[in-house]
Amino acid sequence: MDENFKEAFEKTRIAGSIAAGALNEVSKIIKPGIATAEIDKICYEFINDNKAYSAPLFYRGYPKSCCTSANHVVCHGIPSAKILKEGDIINVDVTAMKDGWHGDTSRMFKIGAVSIKAEKLINTTYESMMKAIEVVKDGIHLGDIGSTIQKHVEAQGFSVVQDFCGHGIGKKFHKEPNILHYGEAGTGEKIKTGMIFTIEPMINLGKYETKTLNDGWTAVTKDKSLSAQFEHTIGVTKDGCEIFTN
């Protein structure tokens, strides 16, 4: 690997493993009866204990250390006194900043037993992310990522959110390129070795349209249908990619 990428990959690997570790801690305590504010506290403390910083905290005025997006919340749900109950599904999204580099990841959690539809939505969302990661390598087009996700998701009868996308990441939390989760194969910018970005499909049970609530952050499905999301930060290599947030 080119020496220029080596430091970026090493630093992102460390930040990514801290972010993933925070979600592992969440998985130990998440259950019916827990408040989303407790999830936030666990993420904040774990990241802090690893001498890293929760990048969402105060980012553009965001008030918390992670995002907790339950049921029909698509993304950017703000942790609060809201209690999770049996049958809920929730995405927890964390970003650790360590030595100036970012690792960004999110995961779905099932609260007790969930409906068959919710289960299928979660599985399809995860599969779509992993299928997209499998096609990533030097020389493919950004459209190949979006097309891979869209085909898989729509074949299952779900829809891909178009208002939010993945993003380049490194010393900056969000930067170019934008990684759309829908699109046409063979279109868009070519991906090059050394690029680091997130793939984070948001998939709805119903239609793809979203709206943002009055708090300026919380995005929900317009038709109130369930939504799911997974996210990894990856680095492009000559013949594939490395997942930094496993």
mmCIF file of N, CA, C and O in Angstrom, residues 12-20 23 55-56 59 65-67 76 91-97 101-107 129 165-170 172-174 196-200 229-234 243-246:
data_model
loop_
_atom_site.group_PDB
_atom_site.id
_atom_site.type_symbol
_atom_site.label_atom_id
_atom_site.label_comp_id
_atom_site.label_asym_id
_atom_site.label_seq_id
_atom_site.Cartn_x
_atom_site.Cartn_y
_atom_site.Cartn_z
ATOM 1 N N THR A 12 -7.610 5.503 10.940
ATOM 2 C CA THR A 12 -9.051 5.249 10.801
ATOM 3 C C THR A 12 -9.405 3.898 11.407
ATOM 4 O O THR A 12 -10.463 3.734 12.011
ATOM 5 N N ARG A 13 -8.491 2.948 11.276
ATOM 6 C CA ARG A 13 -8.687 1.615 11.865
ATOM 7 C C ARG A 13 -8.861 1.735 13.381
ATOM 8 O O ARG A 13 -9.730 1.094 13.976
ATOM 9 N N ILE A 14 -8.039 2.562 14.019
ATOM 10 C CA ILE A 14 -8.108 2.739 15.486
ATOM 11 C C ILE A 14 -9.428 3.421 15.869
ATOM 12 O O ILE A 14 -10.155 2.954 16.753
ATOM 13 N N ALA A 15 -9.746 4.525 15.183
ATOM 14 C CA ALA A 15 -10.999 5.250 15.483
ATOM 15 C C ALA A 15 -12.206 4.348 15.223
ATOM 16 O O ALA A 15 -13.162 4.314 16.009
ATOM 17 N N GLY A 16 -12.142 3.588 14.137
ATOM 18 C CA GLY A 16 -13.244 2.695 13.772
ATOM 19 C C GLY A 16 -13.466 1.600 14.789
ATOM 20 O O GLY A 16 -14.605 1.246 15.100
ATOM 21 N N SER A 17 -12.365 1.071 15.336
ATOM 22 C CA SER A 17 -12.517 -0.011 16.320
ATOM 23 C C SER A 17 -13.106 0.514 17.633
ATOM 24 O O SER A 17 -13.846 -0.192 18.313
ATOM 25 N N ILE A 18 -12.818 1.771 17.960
ATOM 26 C CA ILE A 18 -13.420 2.379 19.164
ATOM 27 C C ILE A 18 -14.925 2.567 18.947
ATOM 28 O O ILE A 18 -15.741 2.240 19.824
ATOM 29 N N ALA A 19 -15.300 3.076 17.769
ATOM 30 C CA ALA A 19 -16.728 3.268 17.464
ATOM 31 C C ALA A 19 -17.474 1.929 17.517
ATOM 32 O O ALA A 19 -18.555 1.819 18.114
ATOM 33 N N ALA A 20 -16.874 0.897 16.910
ATOM 34 C CA ALA A 20 -17.501 -0.430 16.926
ATOM 35 C C ALA A 20 -17.595 -0.972 18.356
ATOM 36 O O ALA A 20 -18.591 -1.589 18.739
ATOM 37 N N LEU A 23 -20.614 0.304 20.186
ATOM 38 C CA LEU A 23 -21.849 -0.413 19.831
ATOM 39 C C LEU A 23 -21.889 -1.792 20.485
ATOM 40 O O LEU A 23 -22.962 -2.278 20.855
ATOM 41 N N ALA A 55 -17.634 12.404 18.084
ATOM 42 C CA ALA A 55 -17.691 13.465 17.063
ATOM 43 C C ALA A 55 -19.067 14.131 16.906
ATOM 44 O O ALA A 55 -19.127 15.322 16.614
ATOM 45 N N PRO A 56 -20.190 13.403 17.089
ATOM 46 C CA PRO A 56 -21.480 14.099 16.917
ATOM 47 C C PRO A 56 -21.737 15.190 17.967
ATOM 48 O O PRO A 56 -22.488 16.127 17.707
ATOM 49 N N TYR A 59 -21.594 18.815 17.153
ATOM 50 C CA TYR A 59 -21.358 18.973 15.709
ATOM 51 C C TYR A 59 -22.537 19.721 15.104
ATOM 52 O O TYR A 59 -23.677 19.265 15.187
ATOM 53 N N SER A 65 -24.094 12.519 22.038
ATOM 54 C CA SER A 65 -22.893 11.811 21.576
ATOM 55 C C SER A 65 -23.170 10.755 20.511
ATOM 56 O O SER A 65 -22.242 10.236 19.899
ATOM 57 N N CYS A 66 -24.425 10.385 20.345
ATOM 58 C CA CYS A 66 -24.778 9.406 19.325
ATOM 59 C C CYS A 66 -26.166 9.729 18.809
ATOM 60 O O CYS A 66 -26.841 10.620 19.344
ATOM 61 N N CYS A 67 -26.604 9.021 17.775
ATOM 62 C CA CYS A 67 -27.975 9.155 17.286
ATOM 63 C C CYS A 67 -28.718 7.857 17.598
ATOM 64 O O CYS A 67 -28.172 6.770 17.386
ATOM 65 N N HIS A 76 -30.660 10.419 12.700
ATOM 66 C CA HIS A 76 -30.442 11.627 13.518
ATOM 67 C C HIS A 76 -31.445 11.796 14.664
ATOM 68 O O HIS A 76 -31.696 12.904 15.114
ATOM 69 N N ASN A 91 -31.809 2.100 15.489
ATOM 70 C CA ASN A 91 -30.457 2.257 14.964
ATOM 71 C C ASN A 91 -29.678 3.141 15.926
ATOM 72 O O ASN A 91 -30.159 4.198 16.337
ATOM 73 N N VAL A 92 -28.481 2.697 16.290
ATOM 74 C CA VAL A 92 -27.570 3.515 17.090
ATOM 75 C C VAL A 92 -26.359 3.845 16.222
ATOM 76 O O VAL A 92 -25.715 2.944 15.676
ATOM 77 N N ASP A 93 -26.086 5.148 16.069
ATOM 78 C CA ASP A 93 -25.053 5.643 15.158
ATOM 79 C C ASP A 93 -24.002 6.389 15.983
ATOM 80 O O ASP A 93 -24.331 7.355 16.684
ATOM 81 N N VAL A 94 -22.765 5.915 15.916
ATOM 82 C CA VAL A 94 -21.682 6.540 16.694
ATOM 83 C C VAL A 94 -20.491 6.880 15.802
ATOM 84 O O VAL A 94 -20.232 6.191 14.817
ATOM 85 N N THR A 95 -19.793 7.933 16.162
ATOM 86 C CA THR A 95 -18.553 8.290 15.476
ATOM 87 C C THR A 95 -17.511 8.661 16.530
ATOM 88 O O THR A 95 -17.744 9.561 17.337
ATOM 89 N N ALA A 96 -16.396 7.945 16.508
ATOM 90 C CA ALA A 96 -15.291 8.262 17.421
ATOM 91 C C ALA A 96 -14.229 9.052 16.662
ATOM 92 O O ALA A 96 -13.905 8.719 15.518
ATOM 93 N N MET A 97 -13.711 10.096 17.296
ATOM 94 C CA MET A 97 -12.585 10.832 16.726
ATOM 95 C C MET A 97 -11.375 10.594 17.630
ATOM 96 O O MET A 97 -11.419 10.896 18.823
ATOM 97 N N TRP A 101 -8.659 11.662 13.646
ATOM 98 C CA TRP A 101 -9.273 10.841 12.585
ATOM 99 C C TRP A 101 -10.594 10.259 13.070
ATOM 100 O O TRP A 101 -10.753 9.955 14.250
ATOM 101 N N HIS A 102 -11.513 10.076 12.124
ATOM 102 C CA HIS A 102 -12.877 9.643 12.461
ATOM 103 C C HIS A 102 -13.167 8.199 12.046
ATOM 104 O O HIS A 102 -12.727 7.765 10.982
ATOM 105 N N GLY A 103 -13.933 7.512 12.878
ATOM 106 C CA GLY A 103 -14.502 6.200 12.538
ATOM 107 C C GLY A 103 -15.990 6.253 12.812
ATOM 108 O O GLY A 103 -16.402 6.580 13.925
ATOM 109 N N ASP A 104 -16.802 5.950 11.809
ATOM 110 C CA ASP A 104 -18.251 6.189 11.855
ATOM 111 C C ASP A 104 -18.980 4.886 11.551
ATOM 112 O O ASP A 104 -18.704 4.235 10.541
ATOM 113 N N THR A 105 -19.897 4.487 12.425
ATOM 114 C CA THR A 105 -20.600 3.217 12.214
ATOM 115 C C THR A 105 -21.975 3.245 12.875
ATOM 116 O O THR A 105 -22.199 3.993 13.831
ATOM 117 N N SER A 106 -22.887 2.440 12.350
ATOM 118 C CA SER A 106 -24.188 2.303 13.011
ATOM 119 C C SER A 106 -24.701 0.887 12.849
ATOM 120 O O SER A 106 -24.287 0.160 11.950
ATOM 121 N N ARG A 107 -25.594 0.531 13.752
ATOM 122 C CA ARG A 107 -26.077 -0.846 13.815
ATOM 123 C C ARG A 107 -27.534 -0.836 14.254
ATOM 124 O O ARG A 107 -27.943 0.018 15.033
ATOM 125 N N MET A 129 -25.951 -3.374 2.489
ATOM 126 C CA MET A 129 -24.666 -2.739 2.811
ATOM 127 C C MET A 129 -23.510 -3.677 2.487
ATOM 128 O O MET A 129 -22.525 -3.278 1.858
ATOM 129 N N CYS A 165 -27.116 10.301 2.535
ATOM 130 C CA CYS A 165 -26.161 9.451 1.823
ATOM 131 C C CYS A 165 -24.929 9.196 2.692
ATOM 132 O O CYS A 165 -24.748 9.814 3.735
ATOM 133 N N GLY A 166 -24.102 8.273 2.213
ATOM 134 C CA GLY A 166 -22.799 8.070 2.832
ATOM 135 C C GLY A 166 -21.872 9.206 2.420
ATOM 136 O O GLY A 166 -22.236 10.064 1.609
ATOM 137 N N HIS A 167 -20.653 9.211 2.951
ATOM 138 C CA HIS A 167 -19.777 10.372 2.751
ATOM 139 C C HIS A 167 -18.318 9.995 2.935
ATOM 140 O O HIS A 167 -17.986 9.049 3.661
ATOM 141 N N GLY A 168 -17.457 10.771 2.289
ATOM 142 C CA GLY A 168 -16.038 10.666 2.574
ATOM 143 C C GLY A 168 -15.785 11.045 4.024
ATOM 144 O O GLY A 168 -16.544 11.814 4.624
ATOM 145 N N ILE A 169 -14.741 10.469 4.596
ATOM 146 C CA ILE A 169 -14.443 10.726 6.015
ATOM 147 C C ILE A 169 -12.939 10.570 6.224
ATOM 148 O O ILE A 169 -12.271 9.861 5.474
ATOM 149 N N GLY A 170 -12.406 11.244 7.221
ATOM 150 C CA GLY A 170 -10.974 11.164 7.508
ATOM 151 C C GLY A 170 -10.697 12.100 8.656
ATOM 152 O O GLY A 170 -11.217 11.931 9.753
ATOM 153 N N LYS A 172 -11.725 15.061 8.468
ATOM 154 C CA LYS A 172 -13.037 15.730 8.517
ATOM 155 C C LYS A 172 -14.107 14.668 8.693
ATOM 156 O O LYS A 172 -14.010 13.570 8.146
ATOM 157 N N PHE A 173 -15.147 15.020 9.471
ATOM 158 C CA PHE A 173 -16.250 14.096 9.752
ATOM 159 C C PHE A 173 -17.014 13.782 8.456
ATOM 160 O O PHE A 173 -17.301 12.626 8.156
ATOM 161 N N HIS A 174 -17.359 14.822 7.698
ATOM 162 C CA HIS A 174 -18.082 14.636 6.428
ATOM 163 C C HIS A 174 -17.357 15.391 5.327
ATOM 164 O O HIS A 174 -17.092 16.581 5.477
ATOM 165 N N ILE A 196 -11.381 6.827 1.609
ATOM 166 C CA ILE A 196 -12.065 6.334 2.807
ATOM 167 C C ILE A 196 -13.443 6.973 2.834
ATOM 168 O O ILE A 196 -13.575 8.191 2.699
ATOM 169 N N PHE A 197 -14.468 6.143 2.971
ATOM 170 C CA PHE A 197 -15.835 6.684 3.022
ATOM 171 C C PHE A 197 -16.766 5.729 3.755
ATOM 172 O O PHE A 197 -16.385 4.601 4.081
ATOM 173 N N THR A 198 -17.988 6.210 4.015
ATOM 174 C CA THR A 198 -18.991 5.374 4.675
ATOM 175 C C THR A 198 -19.990 4.869 3.646
ATOM 176 O O THR A 198 -20.294 5.536 2.663
ATOM 177 N N ILE A 199 -20.489 3.671 3.892
ATOM 178 C CA ILE A 199 -21.668 3.156 3.186
ATOM 179 C C ILE A 199 -22.700 2.927 4.277
ATOM 180 O O ILE A 199 -22.440 2.213 5.244
ATOM 181 N N GLU A 200 -23.868 3.577 4.155
ATOM 182 C CA GLU A 200 -24.825 3.568 5.271
ATOM 183 C C GLU A 200 -26.271 3.614 4.787
ATOM 184 O O GLU A 200 -27.012 4.565 5.052
ATOM 185 N N GLN A 229 -31.205 1.008 9.196
ATOM 186 C CA GLN A 229 -29.936 1.484 8.655
ATOM 187 C C GLN A 229 -28.770 0.711 9.270
ATOM 188 O O GLN A 229 -28.811 0.355 10.445
ATOM 189 N N PHE A 230 -27.760 0.443 8.447
ATOM 190 C CA PHE A 230 -26.463 -0.028 8.941
ATOM 191 C C PHE A 230 -25.398 0.842 8.304
ATOM 192 O O PHE A 230 -25.606 1.387 7.214
ATOM 193 N N GLU A 231 -24.244 0.938 8.977
ATOM 194 C CA GLU A 231 -23.162 1.772 8.432
ATOM 195 C C GLU A 231 -21.796 1.218 8.805
ATOM 196 O O GLU A 231 -21.564 0.817 9.939
ATOM 197 N N HIS A 232 -20.905 1.204 7.808
ATOM 198 C CA HIS A 232 -19.494 0.917 8.043
ATOM 199 C C HIS A 232 -18.649 2.018 7.409
ATOM 200 O O HIS A 232 -19.056 2.618 6.406
ATOM 201 N N THR A 233 -17.485 2.263 7.987
ATOM 202 C CA THR A 233 -16.453 3.087 7.352
ATOM 203 C C THR A 233 -15.465 2.134 6.688
ATOM 204 O O THR A 233 -14.995 1.183 7.332
ATOM 205 N N ILE A 234 -15.172 2.376 5.411
ATOM 206 C CA ILE A 234 -14.290 1.480 4.666
ATOM 207 C C ILE A 234 -13.170 2.255 3.962
ATOM 208 O O ILE A 234 -13.312 3.448 3.693
ATOM 209 N N ILE A 243 -12.846 -2.974 5.926
ATOM 210 C CA ILE A 243 -13.870 -2.422 6.815
ATOM 211 C C ILE A 243 -13.160 -2.011 8.111
ATOM 212 O O ILE A 243 -12.525 -2.839 8.759
ATOM 213 N N PHE A 244 -13.262 -0.733 8.469
ATOM 214 C CA PHE A 244 -12.570 -0.232 9.674
ATOM 215 C C PHE A 244 -13.432 -0.306 10.934
ATOM 216 O O PHE A 244 -12.958 -0.031 12.027
ATOM 217 N N THR A 245 -14.716 -0.633 10.768
ATOM 218 C CA THR A 245 -15.640 -0.538 11.903
ATOM 219 C C THR A 245 -16.288 -1.888 12.212
ATOM 220 O O THR A 245 -17.410 -1.950 12.696
ATOM 221 N N ASN A 246 -15.577 -2.977 11.938
ATOM 222 C CA ASN A 246 -16.135 -4.319 12.210
ATOM 223 C C ASN A 246 -16.287 -4.546 13.712
ATOM 224 O O ASN A 246 -15.422 -4.171 14.481
#
